[in-house]
C-alpha cells in the first residue's frame, strides 16, 4: 500500500483530534504556498498566481526570498509523511492482530462443532436399529425427526404405517380400523403384521428408528422374533424420560400437520410461522383428539401400566439408554446422540 493523502484521510478520519492536527498542517502549508505564489507572481508575472494548489515543488521555483517558507513547507510535508507512515504501520499491526484473533476464533468454533470420534463412529455404523420409548409427550416424534437425519436412518412410526395401509386398501389396516371403530382392542398380531410388511422394505434394511411399538411385552417379543428371522435384532431401546407436568404442557399445545404427521409443532415452544398452517407443506394444523388434559393424564398412566415392563426388559438385557427429555429440543437431541455414542462406544 502506498502513502497517499487519501490513505491518511481514511486512517485518521474517525479520530477528531488527529483530523484537526492534519487540517492545521494543510492550512499552514496552503498559507506558505500562497506566500510563495505571491512572491512568484511578483517575480514571474500574474499567470502563476492562481496555482496555489500545487505542492512545495512550486515553492522551490519561487526565488531566493521564499527560501524560509519553502524550508518550512518541506519540513511539514516530511513530518506529515513520517507521521502517516507510522500511522500506517500501526494500522497494519492492528489489522494483523484482528486477523490473527479472527483465525483463532474460527479455529475454536470449528473445534467446538467438531464431532467427537464416538459420535462419528455412531453415525457411520453398519447398521442401527433403535426403538424409541417414552410416555406420550416425551418427545419421541420430535426427536425422531432430528435423529433420523443425524443418524441417517428412516423413522418408522406405527401410526403412519397403519394410515398408509388404509390408504393402500390393505386388509390388515382396514381390519384394524374396523376393530377400533367398534371400540374393541386391536390384537397385537394385526399391528405386528403391518410392521413386518413395512420392515421388509429395502430402506430399513440397515437400520431404523421405531416409534409407537412395542407397547407391551408381547409386542416386544414378537418384534424380536420377527427380526431374529431376518438375522438381526434391536440394538437399543432409547427411553425419553419426562414428568407428567411437562408432558401435559407439551401435548395440550401440540399441533400436527394434517397432510404429514411427521410435521409436529407446539403453540408455545415451536409455533408455526402462520397460525394453523404447516411451514413445510401448508397443511392445516390439527390437535389430536386425545390431547385434552384428562385424556393426556389417562394415557400417561396407561402407558406405564403396559410399557414400563418393556423398558425394564431392555434394561435387564443391557440394551437400554435413558435420556432426560426435559430441556430444549436441541439439548435433548444432543443428549440422545451423546448417550447413544457412549452406549455403542
Ligand atoms: P411423543 O411423540 O413422545 O408423544 P412429540 O414429539 O409429539 O411427543 O411431542 C409432543 C409435543 O411436545 C409436540 O407439540 C412437540 O412440538 C413438543 N415438544 C417435543 N419435545 C419438546 C421439547 N424438548 N421442548 C418443548 N416442546 C417439545
mmCIF file of N, CA and C in Angstrom, residues 50 62 76 100 118 128 145 247 279 281 285 302 307 309 311 329:
data_model
loop_
_atom_site.group_PDB
_atom_site.id
_atom_site.type_symbol
_atom_site.label_atom_id
_atom_site.label_comp_id
_atom_site.label_asym_id
_atom_site.label_seq_id
_atom_site.Cartn_x
_atom_site.Cartn_y
_atom_site.Cartn_z
ATOM 1 N N UNK A 50 -2.656 31.939 -9.512
ATOM 2 C CA UNK A 50 -3.792 31.111 -9.060
ATOM 3 C C UNK A 50 -3.436 29.641 -8.829
ATOM 4 N N UNK A 62 10.117 29.510 -6.492
ATOM 5 C CA UNK A 62 9.693 30.866 -6.130
ATOM 6 C C UNK A 62 10.789 31.909 -5.923
ATOM 7 N N UNK A 76 7.165 20.441 7.011
ATOM 8 C CA UNK A 76 5.798 19.969 7.333
ATOM 9 C C UNK A 76 5.471 18.715 6.524
ATOM 10 N N UNK A 100 -5.410 -12.257 13.170
ATOM 11 C CA UNK A 100 -4.947 -13.390 13.989
ATOM 12 C C UNK A 100 -6.054 -13.859 14.932
ATOM 13 N N UNK A 118 -16.499 -40.737 18.979
ATOM 14 C CA UNK A 118 -17.559 -41.685 19.362
ATOM 15 C C UNK A 118 -18.841 -41.407 18.571
ATOM 16 N N UNK A 128 -28.098 -49.889 12.451
ATOM 17 C CA UNK A 128 -28.538 -49.231 13.683
ATOM 18 C C UNK A 128 -30.057 -49.400 13.807
ATOM 19 N N UNK A 145 -37.522 -36.868 14.294
ATOM 20 C CA UNK A 145 -37.318 -36.029 13.101
ATOM 21 C C UNK A 145 -35.852 -35.649 12.948
ATOM 22 N N UNK A 247 -45.191 -33.205 30.133
ATOM 23 C CA UNK A 247 -45.903 -33.877 29.042
ATOM 24 C C UNK A 247 -47.252 -33.212 28.803
ATOM 25 N N UNK A 279 -45.508 -25.053 8.149
ATOM 26 C CA UNK A 279 -44.443 -24.285 7.480
ATOM 27 C C UNK A 279 -43.916 -25.031 6.261
ATOM 28 N N UNK A 281 -45.491 -27.818 4.360
ATOM 29 C CA UNK A 281 -46.351 -28.165 3.219
ATOM 30 C C UNK A 281 -47.692 -27.427 3.247
ATOM 31 N N UNK A 285 -53.092 -27.373 10.495
ATOM 32 C CA UNK A 285 -52.594 -27.988 11.724
ATOM 33 C C UNK A 285 -53.772 -28.367 12.614
ATOM 34 N N UNK A 302 -51.708 -45.099 31.574
ATOM 35 C CA UNK A 302 -51.925 -46.344 30.824
ATOM 36 C C UNK A 302 -50.617 -46.808 30.177
ATOM 37 N N UNK A 307 -46.231 -50.431 29.329
ATOM 38 C CA UNK A 307 -44.921 -50.340 28.675
ATOM 39 C C UNK A 307 -43.728 -50.252 29.625
ATOM 40 N N UNK A 309 -42.856 -52.336 31.646
ATOM 41 C CA UNK A 309 -42.217 -53.664 31.639
ATOM 42 C C UNK A 309 -41.296 -53.829 30.429
ATOM 43 N N UNK A 311 -39.618 -51.343 29.018
ATOM 44 C CA UNK A 311 -38.421 -50.560 29.358
ATOM 45 C C UNK A 311 -37.534 -51.389 30.289
ATOM 46 N N UNK A 329 -35.408 -28.729 22.529
ATOM 47 C CA UNK A 329 -35.339 -29.840 21.580
ATOM 48 C C UNK A 329 -33.870 -30.139 21.240
#
